[in-house]
Coordinates of C-alpha atoms in Angstrom, one line a residue:
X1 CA 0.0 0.0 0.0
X2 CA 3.1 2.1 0.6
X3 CA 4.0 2.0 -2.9
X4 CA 0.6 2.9 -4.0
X5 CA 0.3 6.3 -2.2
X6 CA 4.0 7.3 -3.4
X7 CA 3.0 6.2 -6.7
X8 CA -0.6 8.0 -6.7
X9 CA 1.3 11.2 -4.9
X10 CA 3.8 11.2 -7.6
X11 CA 1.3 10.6 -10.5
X12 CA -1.1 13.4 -8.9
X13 CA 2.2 15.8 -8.7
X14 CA 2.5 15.2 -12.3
X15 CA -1.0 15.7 -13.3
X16 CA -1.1 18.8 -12.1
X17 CA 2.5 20.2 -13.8
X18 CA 0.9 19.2 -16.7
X19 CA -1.8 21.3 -16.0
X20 CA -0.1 23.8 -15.2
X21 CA 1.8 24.2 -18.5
X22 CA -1.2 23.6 -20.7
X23 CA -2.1 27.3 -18.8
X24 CA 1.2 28.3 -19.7
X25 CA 0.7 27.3 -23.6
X26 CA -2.3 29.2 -23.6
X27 CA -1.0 32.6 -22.2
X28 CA 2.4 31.8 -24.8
X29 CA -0.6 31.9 -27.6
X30 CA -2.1 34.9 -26.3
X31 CA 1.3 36.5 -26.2
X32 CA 1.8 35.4 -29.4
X33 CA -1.0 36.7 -30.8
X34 CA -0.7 39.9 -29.8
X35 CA 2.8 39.4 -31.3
X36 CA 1.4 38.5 -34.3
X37 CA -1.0 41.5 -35.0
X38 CA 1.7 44.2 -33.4
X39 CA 4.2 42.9 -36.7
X40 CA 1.3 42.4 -39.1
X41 CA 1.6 38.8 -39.9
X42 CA -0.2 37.2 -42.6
X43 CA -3.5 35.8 -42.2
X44 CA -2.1 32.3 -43.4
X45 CA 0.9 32.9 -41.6
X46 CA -0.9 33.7 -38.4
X47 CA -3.6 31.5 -38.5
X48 CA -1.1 29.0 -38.7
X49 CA 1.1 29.6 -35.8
X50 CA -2.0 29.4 -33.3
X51 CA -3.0 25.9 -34.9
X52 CA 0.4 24.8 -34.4
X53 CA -0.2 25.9 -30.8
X54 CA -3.3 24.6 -30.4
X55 CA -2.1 21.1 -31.6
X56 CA 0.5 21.5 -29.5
X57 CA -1.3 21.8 -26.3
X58 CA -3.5 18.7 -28.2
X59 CA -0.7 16.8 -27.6
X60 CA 0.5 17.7 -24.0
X61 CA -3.1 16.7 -23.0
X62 CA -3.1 13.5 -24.3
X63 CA 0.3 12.4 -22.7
X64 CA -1.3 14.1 -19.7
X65 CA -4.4 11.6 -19.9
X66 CA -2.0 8.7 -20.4
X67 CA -0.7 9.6 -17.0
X68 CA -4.3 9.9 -15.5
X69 CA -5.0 6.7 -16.9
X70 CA -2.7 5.1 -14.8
X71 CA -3.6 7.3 -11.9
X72 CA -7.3 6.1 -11.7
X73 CA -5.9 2.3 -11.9
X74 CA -3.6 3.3 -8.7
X75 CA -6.5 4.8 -6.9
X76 CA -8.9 1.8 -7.9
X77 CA -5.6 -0.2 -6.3
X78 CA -6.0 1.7 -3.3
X79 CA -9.2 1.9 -3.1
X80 CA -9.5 -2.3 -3.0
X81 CA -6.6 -2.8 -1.3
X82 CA -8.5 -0.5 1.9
X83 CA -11.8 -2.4 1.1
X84 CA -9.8 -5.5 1.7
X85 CA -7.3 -4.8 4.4
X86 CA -4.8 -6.7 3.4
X87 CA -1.8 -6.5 0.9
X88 CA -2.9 -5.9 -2.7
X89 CA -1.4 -8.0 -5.4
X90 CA -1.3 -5.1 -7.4
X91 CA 2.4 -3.6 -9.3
X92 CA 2.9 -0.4 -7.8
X93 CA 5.1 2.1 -10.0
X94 CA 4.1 0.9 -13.8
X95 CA 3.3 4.2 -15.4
X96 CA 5.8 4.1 -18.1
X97 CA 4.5 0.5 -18.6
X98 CA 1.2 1.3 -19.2
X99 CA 1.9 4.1 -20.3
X100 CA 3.2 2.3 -23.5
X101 CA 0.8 0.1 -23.8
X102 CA -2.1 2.3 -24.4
X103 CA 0.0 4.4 -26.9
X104 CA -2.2 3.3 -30.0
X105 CA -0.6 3.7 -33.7
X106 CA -0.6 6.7 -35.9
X107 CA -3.9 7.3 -37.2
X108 CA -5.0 6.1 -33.3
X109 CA -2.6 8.7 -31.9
X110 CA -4.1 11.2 -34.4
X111 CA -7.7 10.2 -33.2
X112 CA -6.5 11.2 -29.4
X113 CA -4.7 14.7 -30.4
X114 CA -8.1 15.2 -32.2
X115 CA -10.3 14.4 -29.2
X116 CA -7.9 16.4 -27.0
X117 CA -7.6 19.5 -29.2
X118 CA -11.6 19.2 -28.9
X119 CA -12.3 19.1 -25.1
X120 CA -13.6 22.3 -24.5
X121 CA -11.4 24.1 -22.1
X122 CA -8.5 23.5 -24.7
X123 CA -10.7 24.0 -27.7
X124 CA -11.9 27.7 -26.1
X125 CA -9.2 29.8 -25.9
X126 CA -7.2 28.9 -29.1
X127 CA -10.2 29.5 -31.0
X128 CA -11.3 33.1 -29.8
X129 CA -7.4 33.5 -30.4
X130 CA -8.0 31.9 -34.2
X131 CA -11.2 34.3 -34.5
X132 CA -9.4 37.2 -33.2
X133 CA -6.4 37.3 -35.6
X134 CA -8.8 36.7 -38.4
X135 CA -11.1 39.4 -37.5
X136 CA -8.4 41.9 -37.1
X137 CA -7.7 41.3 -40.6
X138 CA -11.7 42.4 -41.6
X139 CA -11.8 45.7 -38.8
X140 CA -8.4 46.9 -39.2

């Protein structure tokens, strides 16, 4: 049980950096878009740059999910092993194991940027930051 609650501490620690610098890719995009329309960037150009972003923090959510994957099995672990009150028979520490194993192939890999890039509290911001730059190009 030890194991598990370094584990789950650990995994929660990580959880939440990963949080953290999703925040921090979203404040980079607003800087960058007021970068963007202080240099007068192409609309292509522009446009570009915050989908690249927005893919980007696509992708640092799904390796962030991975992680919470792996996190819900530990406290499912925990949870049974305190139900039971004995020793679980549970691996403690196989994050990077599983972690592997649920990495599907390309197109599957694709699928989870997609899903990610769609959730709405990623999907928000870069948008309005997409709609924005565009509209600056129609008022100004």
């Amino acid at each position: 049980m030890k194991y598990l609650s370094n584990e789950w501490q650990q995994l929660q620690q990580q959880s939440d950096n990963f949080e953290m610098c999703s925040l921090l890719i979203k404040l980079f995009s607003v800087l960058i878009l007021l970068v963007m329309l202080h240099l007068g960037f192409s609309l292509l150009i522009g446009v570009s740059i915050l989908l690249v972003l927005w893919l980007q923090e696509a992708i640092w959510k799904t390796f962030q999910a991975r992680g919470e994957a792996r996190l819900l099995q530990v406290e499912s672990l925990i949870a049974d092993a305190s139900r039971a009150e004995n020793k679980t028979k549970a691996i403690p520490m196989q994050l990077n194991q599983q972690f592997l194993q649920n990495r599907p192939a390309i197109f599957g890999l694709l699928k989870e940027y997609l899903q990610q890039a769609a959730r709405p509290t990623v999907i928000f911001p870069h948008l309005m930051l997409i709609m924005i730059f565009i509209s600056s190009f129609f008022i100004g």
